[in-house]
Amino acid sequence: MGMGASASPAPDTPRREAVRGSEPAMASTEERTFIAIKPDGVQRALVGEIIKRFEQKGFKLVGMKLLHASEELLRNHYDDLKDRPFFPGLVKYMHSGPIVAMVWEGLNVVKTGRVMLGETNPADSKPGTIRGDFCVQVGRNIIHGSDSVESANTEINLWFTPEELVSYKSCVHGWIYD
Ligand code: DAT
Ligand code: MG
């Protein structure tokens, strides 16, 4: 066997997969994100519409529950915002009624999920996005989505037990991914 026969691919070969633990993270069809329909989204009967968009996109639902979240859970969830002036109002709003908590799975689901949500402020959200289509004000922006794979993992562990996440084979997988 000549020199270089077992060498790694040329450095300029584009590769989607990265070695686990290195950056950027490995692109995986099993990436997961935490999506929550906030109390205003539930009260305004937008649950079906929002689920429909994630389903039709091709993402896979692996966890879902309706719950009235405790203030403790909500303070934990928004811990990075605890020093912001709107924090008490944010926790009160999130505690004001039931939330639909979900975990969705798919290739780049964290980033694409954020694109589907739109901007934090609905006024900056384009038509066609969830916040662009269904809400007006930042304090009532109807939906949450994780902003990174790392925060998705933290949030999934905060809102769900491992038993609440369901592993199953999607019969359309081969029609969504090549
Ligand atoms: P996002 O929900 O887009 O990740 P974020 O994490 O910065 O945005 O903030 C969390 C939530 O806090 C956001 O969905 C709505 C609320 N919020 C953010 N900025 C706000 C502001 N300036 N006034 C009132 N609520 C705000
Ligand atoms: Mg956020």
JSON list of C-alpha atoms and ligand atoms in Angstrom, two decimals:
[
{"chain": "A", "resi": 1, "resn": "MET", "atom": "CA", "xyz": [0.00, 0.00, 0.00]},
{"chain": "A", "resi": 2, "resn": "GLY", "atom": "CA", "xyz": [1.51, 3.32, -1.06]},
{"chain": "A", "resi": 3, "resn": "MET", "atom": "CA", "xyz": [1.98, 6.37, 1.05]},
{"chain": "A", "resi": 4, "resn": "GLY", "atom": "CA", "xyz": [-1.23, 8.22, 1.73]},
{"chain": "A", "resi": 5, "resn": "ALA", "atom": "CA", "xyz": [-3.50, 5.28, 0.91]},
{"chain": "A", "resi": 6, "resn": "SER", "atom": "CA", "xyz": [-5.10, 5.54, 4.34]},
{"chain": "A", "resi": 7, "resn": "ALA", "atom": "CA", "xyz": [-4.87, 9.32, 4.59]},
{"chain": "A", "resi": 8, "resn": "SER", "atom": "CA", "xyz": [-7.95, 11.34, 5.50]},
{"chain": "A", "resi": 9, "resn": "PRO", "atom": "CA", "xyz": [-9.82, 13.18, 2.76]},
{"chain": "A", "resi": 10, "resn": "ALA", "atom": "CA", "xyz": [-8.15, 16.26, 1.30]},
{"chain": "A", "resi": 11, "resn": "PRO", "atom": "CA", "xyz": [-8.55, 19.23, 3.63]},
{"chain": "A", "resi": 12, "resn": "ASP", "atom": "CA", "xyz": [-10.59, 21.10, 1.03]},
{"chain": "A", "resi": 13, "resn": "THR", "atom": "CA", "xyz": [-13.14, 18.27, 0.69]},
{"chain": "A", "resi": 14, "resn": "PRO", "atom": "CA", "xyz": [-16.40, 19.69, 2.02]},
{"chain": "A", "resi": 15, "resn": "ARG", "atom": "CA", "xyz": [-17.82, 17.39, 4.66]},
{"chain": "A", "resi": 16, "resn": "ARG", "atom": "CA", "xyz": [-21.17, 17.67, 6.34]},
{"chain": "A", "resi": 17, "resn": "GLU", "atom": "CA", "xyz": [-20.16, 15.48, 9.25]},
{"chain": "A", "resi": 18, "resn": "ALA", "atom": "CA", "xyz": [-17.74, 16.75, 11.83]},
{"chain": "A", "resi": 19, "resn": "VAL", "atom": "CA", "xyz": [-16.01, 14.64, 14.45]},
{"chain": "A", "resi": 20, "resn": "ARG", "atom": "CA", "xyz": [-18.18, 14.41, 17.56]},
{"chain": "A", "resi": 21, "resn": "GLY", "atom": "CA", "xyz": [-17.13, 16.99, 20.10]},
{"chain": "A", "resi": 22, "resn": "SER", "atom": "CA", "xyz": [-15.62, 19.35, 17.55]},
{"chain": "A", "resi": 23, "resn": "GLU", "atom": "CA", "xyz": [-17.27, 22.49, 16.17]},
{"chain": "A", "resi": 24, "resn": "PRO", "atom": "CA", "xyz": [-19.48, 22.82, 14.27]},
{"chain": "A", "resi": 25, "resn": "ALA", "atom": "CA", "xyz": [-21.56, 19.98, 15.65]},
{"chain": "A", "resi": 26, "resn": "MET", "atom": "CA", "xyz": [-22.32, 17.00, 13.46]},
{"chain": "A", "resi": 27, "resn": "ALA", "atom": "CA", "xyz": [-25.28, 17.63, 11.18]},
{"chain": "A", "resi": 28, "resn": "SER", "atom": "CA", "xyz": [-27.75, 14.98, 12.21]},
{"chain": "A", "resi": 29, "resn": "THR", "atom": "CA", "xyz": [-31.29, 14.07, 11.22]},
{"chain": "A", "resi": 30, "resn": "GLU", "atom": "CA", "xyz": [-31.72, 13.35, 14.94]},
{"chain": "A", "resi": 31, "resn": "GLU", "atom": "CA", "xyz": [-31.03, 16.90, 16.11]},
{"chain": "A", "resi": 32, "resn": "ARG", "atom": "CA", "xyz": [-33.72, 18.01, 18.55]},
{"chain": "A", "resi": 33, "resn": "THR", "atom": "CA", "xyz": [-35.23, 21.32, 19.58]},
{"chain": "A", "resi": 34, "resn": "PHE", "atom": "CA", "xyz": [-37.60, 22.43, 22.30]},
{"chain": "A", "resi": 35, "resn": "ILE", "atom": "CA", "xyz": [-40.68, 24.27, 21.01]},
{"chain": "A", "resi": 36, "resn": "ALA", "atom": "CA", "xyz": [-43.34, 25.63, 23.37]},
{"chain": "A", "resi": 37, "resn": "ILE", "atom": "CA", "xyz": [-46.67, 27.17, 22.43]},
{"chain": "A", "resi": 38, "resn": "LYS", "atom": "CA", "xyz": [-47.07, 29.87, 25.06]},
{"chain": "A", "resi": 39, "resn": "PRO", "atom": "CA", "xyz": [-50.34, 30.54, 26.97]},
{"chain": "A", "resi": 40, "resn": "ASP", "atom": "CA", "xyz": [-51.51, 33.12, 24.39]},
{"chain": "A", "resi": 41, "resn": "GLY", "atom": "CA", "xyz": [-50.95, 30.65, 21.54]},
{"chain": "A", "resi": 42, "resn": "VAL", "atom": "CA", "xyz": [-52.98, 28.01, 23.38]},
{"chain": "A", "resi": 43, "resn": "GLN", "atom": "CA", "xyz": [-55.80, 30.44, 24.30]},
{"chain": "A", "resi": 44, "resn": "ARG", "atom": "CA", "xyz": [-55.93, 31.74, 20.74]},
{"chain": "A", "resi": 45, "resn": "ALA", "atom": "CA", "xyz": [-56.39, 28.19, 19.44]},
{"chain": "A", "resi": 46, "resn": "LEU", "atom": "CA", "xyz": [-53.19, 28.20, 17.39]},
{"chain": "A", "resi": 47, "resn": "VAL", "atom": "CA", "xyz": [-51.95, 24.80, 18.62]},
{"chain": "A", "resi": 48, "resn": "GLY", "atom": "CA", "xyz": [-53.11, 22.90, 15.54]},
{"chain": "A", "resi": 49, "resn": "GLU", "atom": "CA", "xyz": [-51.79, 25.53, 13.12]},
{"chain": "A", "resi": 50, "resn": "ILE", "atom": "CA", "xyz": [-48.35, 25.54, 14.74]},
{"chain": "A", "resi": 51, "resn": "ILE", "atom": "CA", "xyz": [-48.07, 21.75, 14.92]},
{"chain": "A", "resi": 52, "resn": "LYS", "atom": "CA", "xyz": [-49.20, 21.58, 11.29]},
{"chain": "A", "resi": 53, "resn": "ARG", "atom": "CA", "xyz": [-46.31, 23.78, 10.17]},
{"chain": "A", "resi": 54, "resn": "PHE", "atom": "CA", "xyz": [-43.67, 21.62, 11.86]},
{"chain": "A", "resi": 55, "resn": "GLU", "atom": "CA", "xyz": [-45.33, 18.43, 10.57]},
{"chain": "A", "resi": 56, "resn": "GLN", "atom": "CA", "xyz": [-45.64, 19.70, 7.02]},
{"chain": "A", "resi": 57, "resn": "LYS", "atom": "CA", "xyz": [-42.04, 20.92, 6.99]},
{"chain": "A", "resi": 58, "resn": "GLY", "atom": "CA", "xyz": [-40.95, 17.32, 7.57]},
{"chain": "A", "resi": 59, "resn": "PHE", "atom": "CA", "xyz": [-39.86, 17.43, 11.19]},
{"chain": "A", "resi": 60, "resn": "LYS", "atom": "CA", "xyz": [-40.70, 14.58, 13.53]},
{"chain": "A", "resi": 61, "resn": "LEU", "atom": "CA", "xyz": [-42.59, 14.98, 16.79]},
{"chain": "A", "resi": 62, "resn": "VAL", "atom": "CA", "xyz": [-40.85, 13.04, 19.59]},
{"chain": "A", "resi": 63, "resn": "GLY", "atom": "CA", "xyz": [-42.41, 14.61, 22.70]},
{"chain": "A", "resi": 64, "resn": "MET", "atom": "CA", "xyz": [-45.50, 16.63, 23.54]},
{"chain": "A", "resi": 65, "resn": "LYS", "atom": "CA", "xyz": [-47.54, 17.60, 26.60]},
{"chain": "A", "resi": 66, "resn": "LEU", "atom": "CA", "xyz": [-49.95, 20.27, 27.79]},
{"chain": "A", "resi": 67, "resn": "LEU", "atom": "CA", "xyz": [-49.00, 21.66, 31.17]},
{"chain": "A", "resi": 68, "resn": "HIS", "atom": "CA", "xyz": [-49.46, 24.60, 33.46]},
{"chain": "A", "resi": 69, "resn": "ALA", "atom": "CA", "xyz": [-45.77, 25.32, 34.11]},
{"chain": "A", "resi": 70, "resn": "SER", "atom": "CA", "xyz": [-44.68, 26.25, 37.63]},
{"chain": "A", "resi": 71, "resn": "GLU", "atom": "CA", "xyz": [-43.05, 29.62, 38.21]},
{"chain": "A", "resi": 72, "resn": "GLU", "atom": "CA", "xyz": [-39.94, 27.73, 39.31]},
{"chain": "A", "resi": 73, "resn": "LEU", "atom": "CA", "xyz": [-39.73, 25.90, 35.97]},
{"chain": "A", "resi": 74, "resn": "LEU", "atom": "CA", "xyz": [-40.30, 29.14, 34.07]},
{"chain": "A", "resi": 75, "resn": "ARG", "atom": "CA", "xyz": [-37.67, 31.03, 36.07]},
{"chain": "A", "resi": 76, "resn": "ASN", "atom": "CA", "xyz": [-35.25, 28.20, 35.29]},
{"chain": "A", "resi": 77, "resn": "HIS", "atom": "CA", "xyz": [-36.20, 28.20, 31.62]},
{"chain": "A", "resi": 78, "resn": "TYR", "atom": "CA", "xyz": [-35.57, 31.95, 31.30]},
{"chain": "A", "resi": 79, "resn": "ASP", "atom": "CA", "xyz": [-32.64, 32.05, 33.74]},
{"chain": "A", "resi": 80, "resn": "ASP", "atom": "CA", "xyz": [-30.42, 33.97, 31.26]},
{"chain": "A", "resi": 81, "resn": "LEU", "atom": "CA", "xyz": [-32.98, 36.80, 31.27]},
{"chain": "A", "resi": 82, "resn": "LYS", "atom": "CA", "xyz": [-33.41, 37.06, 35.05]},
{"chain": "A", "resi": 83, "resn": "ASP", "atom": "CA", "xyz": [-31.80, 40.51, 35.27]},
{"chain": "A", "resi": 84, "resn": "ARG", "atom": "CA", "xyz": [-33.90, 42.04, 32.48]},
{"chain": "A", "resi": 85, "resn": "PRO", "atom": "CA", "xyz": [-36.66, 44.49, 33.48]},
{"chain": "A", "resi": 86, "resn": "PHE", "atom": "CA", "xyz": [-39.32, 42.45, 31.69]},
{"chain": "A", "resi": 87, "resn": "PHE", "atom": "CA", "xyz": [-38.42, 39.21, 33.52]},
{"chain": "A", "resi": 88, "resn": "PRO", "atom": "CA", "xyz": [-41.19, 39.30, 36.21]},
{"chain": "A", "resi": 89, "resn": "GLY", "atom": "CA", "xyz": [-43.83, 40.07, 33.57]},
{"chain": "A", "resi": 90, "resn": "LEU", "atom": "CA", "xyz": [-42.45, 37.32, 31.33]},
{"chain": "A", "resi": 91, "resn": "VAL", "atom": "CA", "xyz": [-42.74, 34.71, 34.09]},
{"chain": "A", "resi": 92, "resn": "LYS", "atom": "CA", "xyz": [-46.25, 35.92, 35.00]},
{"chain": "A", "resi": 93, "resn": "TYR", "atom": "CA", "xyz": [-47.36, 35.69, 31.34]},
{"chain": "A", "resi": 94, "resn": "MET", "atom": "CA", "xyz": [-45.87, 32.23, 30.88]},
{"chain": "A", "resi": 95, "resn": "HIS", "atom": "CA", "xyz": [-47.57, 31.13, 34.13]},
{"chain": "A", "resi": 96, "resn": "SER", "atom": "CA", "xyz": [-50.95, 32.59, 33.13]},
{"chain": "A", "resi": 97, "resn": "GLY", "atom": "CA", "xyz": [-52.27, 29.45, 31.43]},
{"chain": "A", "resi": 98, "resn": "PRO", "atom": "CA", "xyz": [-51.37, 26.12, 29.88]},
{"chain": "A", "resi": 99, "resn": "ILE", "atom": "CA", "xyz": [-48.40, 25.67, 27.56]},
{"chain": "A", "resi": 100, "resn": "VAL", "atom": "CA", "xyz": [-47.92, 23.02, 24.87]},
{"chain": "A", "resi": 101, "resn": "ALA", "atom": "CA", "xyz": [-44.35, 21.77, 25.29]},
{"chain": "A", "resi": 102, "resn": "MET", "atom": "CA", "xyz": [-42.89, 19.82, 22.39]},
{"chain": "A", "resi": 103, "resn": "VAL", "atom": "CA", "xyz": [-39.69, 18.26, 21.14]},
{"chain": "A", "resi": 104, "resn": "TRP", "atom": "CA", "xyz": [-39.19, 18.17, 17.38]},
{"chain": "A", "resi": 105, "resn": "GLU", "atom": "CA", "xyz": [-36.46, 16.25, 15.57]},
{"chain": "A", "resi": 106, "resn": "GLY", "atom": "CA", "xyz": [-34.76, 16.68, 12.21]},
{"chain": "A", "resi": 107, "resn": "LEU", "atom": "CA", "xyz": [-31.80, 18.00, 10.25]},
{"chain": "A", "resi": 108, "resn": "ASN", "atom": "CA", "xyz": [-30.94, 21.54, 11.46]},
{"chain": "A", "resi": 109, "resn": "VAL", "atom": "CA", "xyz": [-34.22, 21.64, 13.37]},
{"chain": "A", "resi": 110, "resn": "VAL", "atom": "CA", "xyz": [-32.89, 24.19, 15.90]},
{"chain": "A", "resi": 111, "resn": "LYS", "atom": "CA", "xyz": [-31.91, 26.76, 13.29]},
{"chain": "A", "resi": 112, "resn": "THR", "atom": "CA", "xyz": [-34.78, 26.05, 10.91]},
{"chain": "A", "resi": 113, "resn": "GLY", "atom": "CA", "xyz": [-37.23, 26.11, 13.83]},
{"chain": "A", "resi": 114, "resn": "ARG", "atom": "CA", "xyz": [-36.06, 29.63, 14.70]},
{"chain": "A", "resi": 115, "resn": "VAL", "atom": "CA", "xyz": [-36.52, 30.69, 11.07]},
{"chain": "A", "resi": 116, "resn": "MET", "atom": "CA", "xyz": [-40.06, 29.27, 11.13]},
{"chain": "A", "resi": 117, "resn": "LEU", "atom": "CA", "xyz": [-40.81, 31.19, 14.35]},
{"chain": "A", "resi": 118, "resn": "GLY", "atom": "CA", "xyz": [-39.59, 34.57, 13.07]},
{"chain": "A", "resi": 119, "resn": "GLU", "atom": "CA", "xyz": [-37.88, 37.26, 15.12]},
{"chain": "A", "resi": 120, "resn": "THR", "atom": "CA", "xyz": [-38.35, 37.73, 18.88]},
{"chain": "A", "resi": 121, "resn": "ASN", "atom": "CA", "xyz": [-40.32, 40.91, 18.16]},
{"chain": "A", "resi": 122, "resn": "PRO", "atom": "CA", "xyz": [-43.31, 40.10, 15.92]},
{"chain": "A", "resi": 123, "resn": "ALA", "atom": "CA", "xyz": [-42.95, 43.56, 14.38]},
{"chain": "A", "resi": 124, "resn": "ASP", "atom": "CA", "xyz": [-39.64, 42.42, 12.86]},
{"chain": "A", "resi": 125, "resn": "SER", "atom": "CA", "xyz": [-41.00, 39.01, 11.77]},
{"chain": "A", "resi": 126, "resn": "LYS", "atom": "CA", "xyz": [-41.73, 38.43, 8.12]},
{"chain": "A", "resi": 127, "resn": "PRO", "atom": "CA", "xyz": [-45.11, 37.22, 6.88]},
{"chain": "A", "resi": 128, "resn": "GLY", "atom": "CA", "xyz": [-44.92, 33.47, 6.51]},
{"chain": "A", "resi": 129, "resn": "THR", "atom": "CA", "xyz": [-43.28, 33.03, 9.90]},
{"chain": "A", "resi": 130, "resn": "ILE", "atom": "CA", "xyz": [-45.35, 32.01, 12.91]},
{"chain": "A", "resi": 131, "resn": "ARG", "atom": "CA", "xyz": [-44.77, 35.27, 14.79]},
{"chain": "A", "resi": 132, "resn": "GLY", "atom": "CA", "xyz": [-45.08, 37.24, 11.55]},
{"chain": "A", "resi": 133, "resn": "ASP", "atom": "CA", "xyz": [-48.46, 35.72, 10.82]},
{"chain": "A", "resi": 134, "resn": "PHE", "atom": "CA", "xyz": [-50.13, 35.42, 14.21]},
{"chain": "A", "resi": 135, "resn": "CYS", "atom": "CA", "xyz": [-49.00, 38.02, 16.73]},
{"chain": "A", "resi": 136, "resn": "VAL", "atom": "CA", "xyz": [-48.21, 41.69, 17.22]},
{"chain": "A", "resi": 137, "resn": "GLN", "atom": "CA", "xyz": [-46.27, 42.42, 20.41]},
{"chain": "A", "resi": 138, "resn": "VAL", "atom": "CA", "xyz": [-43.03, 41.03, 21.87]},
{"chain": "A", "resi": 139, "resn": "GLY", "atom": "CA", "xyz": [-44.69, 40.37, 25.23]},
{"chain": "A", "resi": 140, "resn": "ARG", "atom": "CA", "xyz": [-47.29, 38.12, 23.56]},
{"chain": "A", "resi": 141, "resn": "ASN", "atom": "CA", "xyz": [-45.25, 36.38, 20.88]},
{"chain": "A", "resi": 142, "resn": "ILE", "atom": "CA", "xyz": [-47.07, 32.99, 21.22]},
{"chain": "A", "resi": 143, "resn": "ILE", "atom": "CA", "xyz": [-44.16, 30.58, 20.79]},
{"chain": "A", "resi": 144, "resn": "HIS", "atom": "CA", "xyz": [-40.73, 29.64, 22.10]},
{"chain": "A", "resi": 145, "resn": "GLY", "atom": "CA", "xyz": [-37.95, 27.86, 20.21]},
{"chain": "A", "resi": 146, "resn": "SER", "atom": "CA", "xyz": [-34.45, 26.92, 21.39]},
{"chain": "A", "resi": 147, "resn": "ASP", "atom": "CA", "xyz": [-31.72, 29.20, 20.03]},
{"chain": "A", "resi": 148, "resn": "SER", "atom": "CA", "xyz": [-28.85, 26.65, 19.89]},
{"chain": "A", "resi": 149, "resn": "VAL", "atom": "CA", "xyz": [-28.30, 22.90, 20.05]},
{"chain": "A", "resi": 150, "resn": "GLU", "atom": "CA", "xyz": [-26.78, 23.39, 23.49]},
{"chain": "A", "resi": 151, "resn": "SER", "atom": "CA", "xyz": [-29.76, 25.32, 24.89]},
{"chain": "A", "resi": 152, "resn": "ALA", "atom": "CA", "xyz": [-32.12, 22.84, 23.19]},
{"chain": "A", "resi": 153, "resn": "ASN", "atom": "CA", "xyz": [-30.53, 20.00, 25.16]},
{"chain": "A", "resi": 154, "resn": "THR", "atom": "CA", "xyz": [-30.75, 21.98, 28.41]},
{"chain": "A", "resi": 155, "resn": "GLU", "atom": "CA", "xyz": [-34.39, 22.93, 27.77]},
{"chain": "A", "resi": 156, "resn": "ILE", "atom": "CA", "xyz": [-35.44, 19.41, 26.71]},
{"chain": "A", "resi": 157, "resn": "ASN", "atom": "CA", "xyz": [-33.96, 18.05, 29.95]},
{"chain": "A", "resi": 158, "resn": "LEU", "atom": "CA", "xyz": [-35.69, 20.77, 31.94]},
{"chain": "A", "resi": 159, "resn": "TRP", "atom": "CA", "xyz": [-39.16, 20.20, 30.47]},
{"chain": "A", "resi": 160, "resn": "PHE", "atom": "CA", "xyz": [-39.16, 16.45, 29.76]},
{"chain": "A", "resi": 161, "resn": "THR", "atom": "CA", "xyz": [-38.10, 13.25, 31.46]},
{"chain": "A", "resi": 162, "resn": "PRO", "atom": "CA", "xyz": [-36.31, 10.73, 29.20]},
{"chain": "A", "resi": 163, "resn": "GLU", "atom": "CA", "xyz": [-39.40, 8.45, 29.34]},
{"chain": "A", "resi": 164, "resn": "GLU", "atom": "CA", "xyz": [-41.55, 11.23, 27.89]},
{"chain": "A", "resi": 165, "resn": "LEU", "atom": "CA", "xyz": [-39.50, 11.31, 24.69]},
{"chain": "A", "resi": 166, "resn": "VAL", "atom": "CA", "xyz": [-40.63, 8.67, 22.24]},
{"chain": "A", "resi": 167, "resn": "SER", "atom": "CA", "xyz": [-38.31, 6.90, 19.81]},
{"chain": "A", "resi": 168, "resn": "TYR", "atom": "CA", "xyz": [-39.99, 5.53, 16.72]},
{"chain": "A", "resi": 169, "resn": "LYS", "atom": "CA", "xyz": [-39.30, 5.04, 13.06]},
{"chain": "A", "resi": 170, "resn": "SER", "atom": "CA", "xyz": [-40.88, 7.63, 10.78]},
{"chain": "A", "resi": 171, "resn": "CYS", "atom": "CA", "xyz": [-42.30, 5.99, 7.65]},
{"chain": "A", "resi": 172, "resn": "VAL", "atom": "CA", "xyz": [-41.56, 9.13, 5.60]},
{"chain": "A", "resi": 173, "resn": "HIS", "atom": "CA", "xyz": [-37.88, 9.45, 6.57]},
{"chain": "A", "resi": 174, "resn": "GLY", "atom": "CA", "xyz": [-36.66, 8.27, 3.15]},
{"chain": "A", "resi": 175, "resn": "TRP", "atom": "CA", "xyz": [-38.92, 10.81, 1.42]},
{"chain": "A", "resi": 176, "resn": "ILE", "atom": "CA", "xyz": [-37.53, 13.73, 3.42]},
{"chain": "A", "resi": 177, "resn": "TYR", "atom": "CA", "xyz": [-33.82, 12.80, 3.48]},
{"chain": "A", "resi": 178, "resn": "ASP", "atom": "CA", "xyz": [-31.67, 11.37, 0.68]},
{"chain": "B", "resi": 1, "resn": "DAT", "atom": "P1", "xyz": [-36.72, 34.46, 21.89]},
{"chain": "B", "resi": 1, "resn": "DAT", "atom": "O1", "xyz": [-38.02, 34.01, 22.52]},
{"chain": "B", "resi": 1, "resn": "DAT", "atom": "O2", "xyz": [-36.91, 34.89, 20.48]},
{"chain": "B", "resi": 1, "resn": "DAT", "atom": "O3", "xyz": [-35.62, 33.43, 22.04]},
{"chain": "B", "resi": 1, "resn": "DAT", "atom": "P2", "xyz": [-35.40, 35.94, 24.01]},
{"chain": "B", "resi": 1, "resn": "DAT", "atom": "O4", "xyz": [-34.83, 34.64, 24.44]},
{"chain": "B", "resi": 1, "resn": "DAT", "atom": "O5", "xyz": [-34.48, 37.09, 23.84]},
{"chain": "B", "resi": 1, "resn": "DAT", "atom": "O6", "xyz": [-36.23, 35.77, 22.66]},
{"chain": "B", "resi": 1, "resn": "DAT", "atom": "O7", "xyz": [-36.51, 36.40, 25.04]},
{"chain": "B", "resi": 1, "resn": "DAT", "atom": "C1", "xyz": [-37.40, 35.46, 25.60]},
{"chain": "B", "resi": 1, "resn": "DAT", "atom": "C2", "xyz": [-38.77, 36.04, 25.63]},
{"chain": "B", "resi": 1, "resn": "DAT", "atom": "O8", "xyz": [-38.79, 37.18, 26.49]},
{"chain": "B", "resi": 1, "resn": "DAT", "atom": "C3", "xyz": [-39.29, 36.57, 24.30]},
{"chain": "B", "resi": 1, "resn": "DAT", "atom": "O9", "xyz": [-39.85, 35.54, 23.50]},
{"chain": "B", "resi": 1, "resn": "DAT", "atom": "C4", "xyz": [-40.31, 37.55, 24.72]},
{"chain": "B", "resi": 1, "resn": "DAT", "atom": "C5", "xyz": [-39.71, 38.12, 25.99]},
{"chain": "B", "resi": 1, "resn": "DAT", "atom": "N1", "xyz": [-39.00, 39.36, 25.69]},
{"chain": "B", "resi": 1, "resn": "DAT", "atom": "C6", "xyz": [-37.80, 39.50, 25.09]},
{"chain": "B", "resi": 1, "resn": "DAT", "atom": "N2", "xyz": [-37.44, 40.77, 24.97]},
{"chain": "B", "resi": 1, "resn": "DAT", "atom": "C7", "xyz": [-38.47, 41.48, 25.51]},
{"chain": "B", "resi": 1, "resn": "DAT", "atom": "C8", "xyz": [-38.74, 42.87, 25.70]},
{"chain": "B", "resi": 1, "resn": "DAT", "atom": "N3", "xyz": [-37.87, 43.79, 25.30]},
{"chain": "B", "resi": 1, "resn": "DAT", "atom": "N4", "xyz": [-39.90, 43.21, 26.28]},
{"chain": "B", "resi": 1, "resn": "DAT", "atom": "C9", "xyz": [-40.78, 42.29, 26.69]},
{"chain": "B", "resi": 1, "resn": "DAT", "atom": "N5", "xyz": [-40.59, 40.97, 26.55]},
{"chain": "B", "resi": 1, "resn": "DAT", "atom": "C10", "xyz": [-39.46, 40.57, 25.97]},
{"chain": "B", "resi": 2, "resn": "MG", "atom": "MG", "xyz": [-34.63, 32.73, 23.72]}
]
